[in-house]
Amino acid sequence: MATGKDRQKQLAREHYERQMQRRIEREQKAKRTAIIGSTVGVVIVVGGIVAAVALLGGGDAGTEAAASPSATPADTAAASAPTGPKPYDAATGTCDYVKDAGGGQVKDVGMPPAKVKTEPATKKMTFKTNLGDIVVELNNAKAPCATNSLEFLAKKKYYDGSKCHRLGSEKFPMLQCGDPSAKADGKSQDGSGGPGYVMAEENLTGAQYKRGVMAMAKTSAPGSTGSQFFLVYGDIGLTPDYTPVGTITKGLDILDKVNKAGVIADMGDGTGAPKQTVEIKDVTIAGKS
């Protein structure tokens, strides 16, 4: 016959098992939905599905877990606490670029100028790759801070020689790039590299990640957008947390080709380093009227 002490032990053991199960569920959800980002904390991510980036990226899945129905009140409070850089200030025309405290490999090229212009409304971004040109029409009017950062990094040759390190599957059709330290060889978890600064997310109202969208990767934390981005060649049912910065006008056939080749090794979330190497040779950005 069980004693009261035995019953207490059983209840304690069941409570512990429930806690561990909720933790596992949170980590699995993070891997399915987050995008790898530009810091170690990103798993953006896409730290990226693409994974809880980190939508896109590498790192410890535990650091990516976001608030969920099973999260504790403390988890929810931490996730909703206002932190990070401030959003674009339309009154002064300034962006808040701040030092990235998340860690990860940094290719330091300085900090973008805070003062930005929303005209012209769009700009043409051209990625010259080993597979041909990928052209994106950047939405400078609605994502001026991300556009300004991309233009700054392009002028600094930040992306030159980098390889796109993460490819999704049919359920997560995207190619993630922008980590200059990524080897994309399938032997290491890339996705932790960045420029050493982060900015707030933009253009999120009604954001959808459909075929042809270019969006910025981030960690699960707000205000963690860095240099990494993802190019969508299908439709992804992500929550509107990642800055849609532009629309691909040329090169979707290249992404389809890379997707068809598959990944070197699945990281367990349907993504991995692409078998078909995509190396960015040069990036230019020009204004459009």
mmCIF file of C-alpha atoms in Angstrom:
data_model
loop_
_atom_site.group_PDB
_atom_site.id
_atom_site.type_symbol
_atom_site.label_atom_id
_atom_site.label_comp_id
_atom_site.label_asym_id
_atom_site.label_seq_id
_atom_site.Cartn_x
_atom_site.Cartn_y
_atom_site.Cartn_z
ATOM 1 C CA MET A 1 0.000 0.000 0.000
ATOM 2 C CA ALA A 2 1.425 3.363 -1.039
ATOM 3 C CA THR A 3 2.189 5.808 1.746
ATOM 4 C CA GLY A 4 1.621 9.553 1.667
ATOM 5 C CA LYS A 5 5.364 10.009 1.145
ATOM 6 C CA ASP A 6 5.310 7.654 -1.837
ATOM 7 C CA ARG A 7 2.413 9.594 -3.312
ATOM 8 C CA GLN A 8 4.336 12.859 -2.936
ATOM 9 C CA LYS A 9 7.317 11.364 -4.749
ATOM 10 C CA GLN A 10 5.074 10.147 -7.555
ATOM 11 C CA LEU A 11 3.452 13.575 -7.942
ATOM 12 C CA ALA A 12 6.859 15.269 -7.960
ATOM 13 C CA ARG A 13 8.117 12.841 -10.616
ATOM 14 C CA GLU A 14 5.026 13.429 -12.791
ATOM 15 C CA HIS A 15 5.421 17.188 -12.427
ATOM 16 C CA TYR A 16 9.066 16.955 -13.525
ATOM 17 C CA GLU A 17 8.129 14.797 -16.520
ATOM 18 C CA ARG A 18 5.466 17.308 -17.593
ATOM 19 C CA GLN A 19 8.003 20.139 -17.334
ATOM 20 C CA MET A 20 10.505 18.262 -19.494
ATOM 21 C CA GLN A 21 7.818 17.420 -22.072
ATOM 22 C CA ARG A 22 6.804 21.094 -22.331
ATOM 23 C CA ARG A 23 10.454 22.057 -22.753
ATOM 24 C CA ILE A 24 10.906 19.534 -25.553
ATOM 25 C CA GLU A 25 7.736 20.777 -27.268
ATOM 26 C CA ARG A 26 8.953 24.386 -27.080
ATOM 27 C CA GLU A 27 12.333 23.470 -28.550
ATOM 28 C CA GLN A 28 10.729 21.440 -31.337
ATOM 29 C CA LYS A 29 8.372 24.309 -32.136
ATOM 30 C CA ALA A 30 11.303 26.716 -32.233
ATOM 31 C CA LYS A 31 13.134 24.487 -34.699
ATOM 32 C CA ARG A 32 10.049 24.346 -36.900
ATOM 33 C CA THR A 33 9.185 28.018 -36.947
ATOM 34 C CA ALA A 34 12.145 30.233 -36.156
ATOM 35 C CA ILE A 35 14.484 31.778 -38.673
ATOM 36 C CA ILE A 36 18.134 31.843 -38.512
ATOM 37 C CA GLY A 37 19.556 35.013 -37.430
ATOM 38 C CA SER A 38 22.804 36.794 -37.367
ATOM 39 C CA THR A 39 23.963 35.878 -33.886
ATOM 40 C CA VAL A 40 24.834 32.792 -31.885
ATOM 41 C CA GLY A 41 21.386 32.956 -30.321
ATOM 42 C CA VAL A 42 19.838 32.442 -33.702
ATOM 43 C CA VAL A 43 19.190 28.973 -34.662
ATOM 44 C CA ILE A 44 18.153 33.161 -37.751
ATOM 45 C CA VAL A 45 17.874 32.840 -38.003
ATOM 46 C CA VAL A 46 16.598 31.431 -39.862
ATOM 47 C CA GLY A 47 18.822 31.543 -36.316
ATOM 48 C CA GLY A 48 16.173 31.014 -39.683
ATOM 49 C CA ILE A 49 10.787 26.435 -39.363
ATOM 50 C CA VAL A 50 13.907 27.585 -40.869
ATOM 51 C CA ALA A 51 14.127 27.172 -38.349
ATOM 52 C CA ALA A 52 13.878 29.011 -35.347
ATOM 53 C CA VAL A 53 16.756 31.200 -37.369
ATOM 54 C CA ALA A 54 18.302 30.561 -35.293
ATOM 55 C CA LEU A 55 14.824 31.031 -39.565
ATOM 56 C CA LEU A 56 17.607 30.398 -40.434
ATOM 57 C CA GLY A 57 20.913 29.519 -38.878
ATOM 58 C CA GLY A 58 22.882 27.445 -36.491
ATOM 59 C CA GLY A 59 23.171 27.438 -32.778
ATOM 60 C CA ASP A 60 21.569 25.929 -29.712
ATOM 61 C CA ALA A 61 17.897 25.216 -30.255
ATOM 62 C CA GLY A 62 17.290 25.903 -26.593
ATOM 63 C CA THR A 63 18.200 29.530 -27.052
ATOM 64 C CA GLU A 64 15.607 29.954 -29.753
ATOM 65 C CA ALA A 65 12.538 28.781 -27.905
ATOM 66 C CA ALA A 66 9.823 31.378 -28.105
ATOM 67 C CA ALA A 67 6.721 31.878 -25.972
ATOM 68 C CA SER A 68 4.091 29.245 -26.725
ATOM 69 C CA PRO A 69 0.805 28.003 -25.231
ATOM 70 C CA SER A 70 2.869 25.772 -22.954
ATOM 71 C CA ALA A 71 5.337 28.454 -21.930
ATOM 72 C CA THR A 72 5.524 29.521 -18.310
ATOM 73 C CA PRO A 73 4.525 33.078 -17.268
ATOM 74 C CA ALA A 74 8.221 33.877 -16.845
ATOM 75 C CA ASP A 75 8.972 32.708 -20.401
ATOM 76 C CA THR A 76 6.152 34.841 -21.797
ATOM 77 C CA ALA A 77 7.214 37.923 -19.853
ATOM 78 C CA ALA A 78 10.797 37.576 -21.061
ATOM 79 C CA ALA A 79 9.700 37.163 -24.669
ATOM 80 C CA SER A 80 7.443 40.219 -24.579
ATOM 81 C CA ALA A 81 9.755 42.536 -22.671
ATOM 82 C CA PRO A 82 10.629 45.636 -24.773
ATOM 83 C CA THR A 83 14.316 45.369 -25.608
ATOM 84 C CA GLY A 84 16.683 46.085 -28.450
ATOM 85 C CA PRO A 85 17.042 48.931 -30.949
ATOM 86 C CA LYS A 86 14.286 51.435 -31.611
ATOM 87 C CA PRO A 87 12.285 51.389 -34.849
ATOM 88 C CA TYR A 88 12.766 53.905 -37.655
ATOM 89 C CA ASP A 89 11.973 57.460 -36.560
ATOM 90 C CA ALA A 90 10.074 59.078 -39.418
ATOM 91 C CA ALA A 91 10.165 62.493 -37.731
ATOM 92 C CA THR A 92 13.957 62.660 -37.781
ATOM 93 C CA GLY A 93 14.611 60.197 -40.600
ATOM 94 C CA THR A 94 16.948 58.101 -38.470
ATOM 95 C CA CYS A 95 17.541 54.409 -37.808
ATOM 96 C CA ASP A 96 18.796 52.935 -34.564
ATOM 97 C CA TYR A 97 21.697 50.599 -35.273
ATOM 98 C CA VAL A 98 23.134 49.205 -32.060
ATOM 99 C CA LYS A 99 25.959 46.871 -31.121
ATOM 100 C CA ASP A 100 24.993 43.217 -31.236
ATOM 101 C CA ALA A 101 25.448 41.743 -27.785
ATOM 102 C CA GLY A 102 24.467 38.258 -28.930
ATOM 103 C CA GLY A 103 27.938 37.049 -29.819
ATOM 104 C CA GLY A 104 28.864 35.031 -32.879
ATOM 105 C CA GLN A 105 31.556 35.645 -35.475
ATOM 106 C CA VAL A 106 31.737 39.273 -36.510
ATOM 107 C CA LYS A 107 32.979 40.759 -39.757
ATOM 108 C CA ASP A 108 33.362 44.310 -38.544
ATOM 109 C CA VAL A 109 32.951 46.891 -41.300
ATOM 110 C CA GLY A 110 31.683 49.656 -39.056
ATOM 111 C CA MET A 111 28.183 50.988 -38.469
ATOM 112 C CA PRO A 112 25.761 52.266 -41.127
ATOM 113 C CA PRO A 113 24.893 55.977 -41.056
ATOM 114 C CA ALA A 114 21.842 56.564 -38.872
ATOM 115 C CA LYS A 115 20.374 59.192 -41.165
ATOM 116 C CA VAL A 116 18.434 57.613 -44.037
ATOM 117 C CA LYS A 117 16.135 58.653 -46.870
ATOM 118 C CA THR A 118 12.959 56.902 -47.961
ATOM 119 C CA GLU A 119 13.353 58.225 -51.510
ATOM 120 C CA PRO A 120 13.612 56.739 -54.011
ATOM 121 C CA ALA A 121 10.835 54.419 -52.900
ATOM 122 C CA THR A 122 12.584 51.392 -54.400
ATOM 123 C CA LYS A 123 16.172 50.401 -55.109
ATOM 124 C CA LYS A 124 17.609 47.680 -57.322
ATOM 125 C CA MET A 125 19.865 45.157 -55.606
ATOM 126 C CA THR A 126 21.907 42.784 -57.773
ATOM 127 C CA PHE A 127 23.643 39.701 -56.398
ATOM 128 C CA LYS A 128 26.255 38.408 -58.808
ATOM 129 C CA THR A 129 26.636 34.726 -58.002
ATOM 130 C CA ASN A 130 28.439 31.736 -59.472
ATOM 131 C CA LEU A 131 25.077 30.660 -60.916
ATOM 132 C CA GLY A 132 24.066 33.981 -62.400
ATOM 133 C CA ASP A 133 22.447 37.228 -61.257
ATOM 134 C CA ILE A 134 19.705 37.413 -58.646
ATOM 135 C CA VAL A 135 17.982 40.799 -58.733
ATOM 136 C CA VAL A 136 15.793 42.197 -55.959
ATOM 137 C CA GLU A 137 13.656 45.328 -55.880
ATOM 138 C CA LEU A 138 14.179 46.697 -52.371
ATOM 139 C CA ASN A 139 11.297 48.472 -50.638
ATOM 140 C CA ASN A 140 13.174 51.511 -49.410
ATOM 141 C CA ALA A 141 9.971 53.364 -48.506
ATOM 142 C CA LYS A 142 8.722 50.731 -46.054
ATOM 143 C CA ALA A 143 12.003 49.157 -44.926
ATOM 144 C CA PRO A 144 14.489 52.065 -45.005
ATOM 145 C CA CYS A 145 16.709 50.814 -42.175
ATOM 146 C CA ALA A 146 17.166 47.333 -43.641
ATOM 147 C CA THR A 147 17.672 48.795 -47.130
ATOM 148 C CA ASN A 148 20.217 51.291 -45.827
ATOM 149 C CA SER A 149 22.081 48.532 -44.007
ATOM 150 C CA LEU A 150 22.179 46.307 -47.094
ATOM 151 C CA GLU A 151 23.485 49.184 -49.188
ATOM 152 C CA PHE A 152 26.123 49.993 -46.577
ATOM 153 C CA LEU A 153 27.300 46.370 -46.406
ATOM 154 C CA ALA A 154 27.327 46.069 -50.197
ATOM 155 C CA LYS A 155 29.597 49.105 -50.511
ATOM 156 C CA LYS A 156 31.905 47.624 -47.883
ATOM 157 C CA LYS A 157 32.124 44.373 -49.935
ATOM 158 C CA TYR A 158 30.816 42.584 -46.856
ATOM 159 C CA TYR A 159 28.984 39.873 -48.785
ATOM 160 C CA ASP A 160 31.642 39.282 -51.430
ATOM 161 C CA GLY A 161 32.891 35.698 -51.391
ATOM 162 C CA SER A 162 30.238 34.495 -48.919
ATOM 163 C CA LYS A 163 28.191 31.342 -49.488
ATOM 164 C CA CYS A 164 24.504 30.799 -48.868
ATOM 165 C CA HIS A 165 24.557 28.352 -45.996
ATOM 166 C CA ARG A 166 21.019 27.070 -45.512
ATOM 167 C CA LEU A 167 18.421 25.617 -47.824
ATOM 168 C CA GLY A 168 14.917 24.623 -46.855
ATOM 169 C CA SER A 169 12.699 21.827 -48.056
ATOM 170 C CA GLU A 170 9.336 21.771 -49.787
ATOM 171 C CA LYS A 171 7.740 22.733 -46.478
ATOM 172 C CA PHE A 172 10.246 25.519 -45.906
ATOM 173 C CA PRO A 173 11.190 26.776 -49.372
ATOM 174 C CA MET A 174 13.894 29.335 -48.775
ATOM 175 C CA LEU A 175 17.630 29.877 -49.242
ATOM 176 C CA GLN A 176 19.408 31.704 -46.438
ATOM 177 C CA CYS A 177 22.508 33.810 -47.037
ATOM 178 C CA GLY A 178 24.411 36.706 -45.516
ATOM 179 C CA ASP A 179 26.759 35.032 -43.038
ATOM 180 C CA PRO A 180 30.279 35.880 -44.277
ATOM 181 C CA SER A 181 31.758 33.217 -41.993
ATOM 182 C CA ALA A 182 29.574 30.387 -43.328
ATOM 183 C CA LYS A 183 31.349 27.451 -44.927
ATOM 184 C CA ALA A 184 28.140 25.823 -46.215
ATOM 185 C CA ASP A 185 29.889 22.456 -46.363
ATOM 186 C CA GLY A 186 27.391 20.502 -44.300
ATOM 187 C CA LYS A 187 30.034 19.781 -41.650
ATOM 188 C CA SER A 188 29.393 22.761 -39.399
ATOM 189 C CA GLN A 189 26.353 24.647 -38.146
ATOM 190 C CA ASP A 190 26.635 27.985 -39.878
ATOM 191 C CA GLY A 191 24.410 30.946 -39.215
ATOM 192 C CA SER A 192 26.126 32.706 -36.329
ATOM 193 C CA GLY A 193 28.055 35.329 -38.301
ATOM 194 C CA GLY A 194 27.079 38.966 -38.594
ATOM 195 C CA PRO A 195 28.264 42.571 -38.897
ATOM 196 C CA GLY A 196 28.359 43.245 -35.160
ATOM 197 C CA TYR A 197 25.215 45.383 -35.129
ATOM 198 C CA VAL A 198 21.468 44.819 -35.168
ATOM 199 C CA MET A 199 18.356 46.859 -35.949
ATOM 200 C CA ALA A 200 14.612 46.784 -35.359
ATOM 201 C CA GLU A 201 12.281 44.886 -37.680
ATOM 202 C CA GLU A 202 10.198 46.837 -40.228
ATOM 203 C CA ASN A 203 7.300 46.513 -42.662
ATOM 204 C CA LEU A 204 5.651 43.760 -40.618
ATOM 205 C CA THR A 205 1.990 44.760 -40.979
ATOM 206 C CA GLY A 206 0.360 42.103 -43.126
ATOM 207 C CA ALA A 207 3.745 40.576 -43.958
ATOM 208 C CA GLN A 208 3.606 37.336 -45.929
ATOM 209 C CA TYR A 209 6.490 35.189 -47.062
ATOM 210 C CA LYS A 210 5.451 33.983 -50.490
ATOM 211 C CA ARG A 211 7.459 33.009 -53.561
ATOM 212 C CA GLY A 212 9.659 35.903 -54.624
ATOM 213 C CA VAL A 213 10.005 37.605 -51.235
ATOM 214 C CA MET A 214 13.367 38.579 -49.767
ATOM 215 C CA ALA A 215 13.223 38.975 -45.991
ATOM 216 C CA MET A 216 15.738 39.595 -43.233
ATOM 217 C CA ALA A 217 16.634 36.763 -40.850
ATOM 218 C CA LYS A 218 16.677 37.243 -37.088
ATOM 219 C CA THR A 219 16.678 35.385 -33.792
ATOM 220 C CA SER A 220 13.554 34.820 -31.728
ATOM 221 C CA ALA A 221 14.250 38.120 -29.933
ATOM 222 C CA PRO A 222 12.843 41.405 -31.265
ATOM 223 C CA GLY A 223 15.340 43.875 -32.685
ATOM 224 C CA SER A 224 17.828 41.196 -33.762
ATOM 225 C CA THR A 225 17.896 41.784 -37.531
ATOM 226 C CA GLY A 226 21.462 41.798 -38.838
ATOM 227 C CA SER A 227 23.076 40.985 -42.184
ATOM 228 C CA GLN A 228 21.492 37.618 -42.919
ATOM 229 C CA PHE A 229 18.518 37.265 -45.225
ATOM 230 C CA PHE A 230 16.443 34.584 -46.904
ATOM 231 C CA LEU A 231 15.149 34.275 -50.446
ATOM 232 C CA VAL A 232 11.767 32.566 -50.730
ATOM 233 C CA TYR A 233 11.072 30.324 -53.731
ATOM 234 C CA GLY A 234 7.758 28.915 -52.431
ATOM 235 C CA ASP A 235 5.209 29.957 -49.809
ATOM 236 C CA ILE A 236 6.158 29.864 -46.114
ATOM 237 C CA GLY A 237 3.586 30.188 -43.344
ATOM 238 C CA LEU A 238 5.755 32.239 -40.987
ATOM 239 C CA THR A 239 4.415 34.703 -38.473
ATOM 240 C CA PRO A 240 5.012 38.360 -39.500
ATOM 241 C CA ASP A 241 8.221 38.819 -37.508
ATOM 242 C CA TYR A 242 10.824 39.069 -40.271
ATOM 243 C CA THR A 243 11.351 42.259 -42.273
ATOM 244 C CA PRO A 244 10.129 41.799 -45.871
ATOM 245 C CA VAL A 245 12.734 43.983 -47.534
ATOM 246 C CA GLY A 246 12.156 43.312 -51.217
ATOM 247 C CA THR A 247 10.843 41.297 -54.145
ATOM 248 C CA ILE A 248 12.927 39.041 -56.383
ATOM 249 C CA THR A 249 12.540 40.181 -59.999
ATOM 250 C CA LYS A 250 15.182 37.915 -61.535
ATOM 251 C CA GLY A 251 16.803 34.676 -60.465
ATOM 252 C CA LEU A 252 13.948 32.569 -59.133
ATOM 253 C CA ASP A 253 14.982 29.927 -61.661
ATOM 254 C CA ILE A 254 18.364 29.820 -59.914
ATOM 255 C CA LEU A 255 16.694 29.183 -56.568
ATOM 256 C CA ASP A 256 14.562 26.448 -58.111
ATOM 257 C CA LYS A 257 17.719 24.800 -59.469
ATOM 258 C CA VAL A 258 19.412 24.947 -56.073
ATOM 259 C CA ASN A 259 16.308 23.532 -54.410
ATOM 260 C CA LYS A 260 16.155 20.643 -56.876
ATOM 261 C CA ALA A 261 19.730 19.660 -56.018
ATOM 262 C CA GLY A 262 18.781 19.275 -52.341
ATOM 263 C CA VAL A 263 20.887 19.506 -49.185
ATOM 264 C CA ILE A 264 24.135 17.870 -48.137
ATOM 265 C CA ALA A 265 22.736 16.721 -44.818
ATOM 266 C CA ASP A 266 19.415 17.430 -43.125
ATOM 267 C CA MET A 267 19.967 19.207 -39.813
ATOM 268 C CA GLY A 268 16.863 17.521 -38.440
ATOM 269 C CA ASP A 269 14.429 20.322 -39.281
ATOM 270 C CA GLY A 270 14.198 19.877 -43.046
ATOM 271 C CA THR A 271 17.024 22.327 -43.781
ATOM 272 C CA GLY A 272 20.719 21.979 -44.449
ATOM 273 C CA ALA A 273 23.666 23.236 -46.473
ATOM 274 C CA PRO A 274 22.753 23.230 -50.198
ATOM 275 C CA LYS A 275 24.449 20.640 -52.405
ATOM 276 C CA GLN A 276 24.578 23.230 -55.173
ATOM 277 C CA THR A 277 26.934 25.920 -53.929
ATOM 278 C CA VAL A 278 25.675 29.493 -54.172
ATOM 279 C CA GLU A 279 28.533 31.951 -53.782
ATOM 280 C CA ILE A 280 27.932 35.684 -53.792
ATOM 281 C CA LYS A 281 30.649 37.285 -55.890
ATOM 282 C CA ASP A 282 29.529 40.910 -55.707
ATOM 283 C CA VAL A 283 26.548 42.998 -54.589
ATOM 284 C CA THR A 284 25.467 46.358 -56.014
ATOM 285 C CA ILE A 285 22.517 48.584 -55.140
ATOM 286 C CA ALA A 286 21.232 51.414 -57.285
ATOM 287 C CA GLY A 287 18.335 53.828 -56.823
ATOM 288 C CA LYS A 288 15.212 53.646 -58.969
ATOM 289 C CA SER A 289 12.749 56.362 -59.838
#
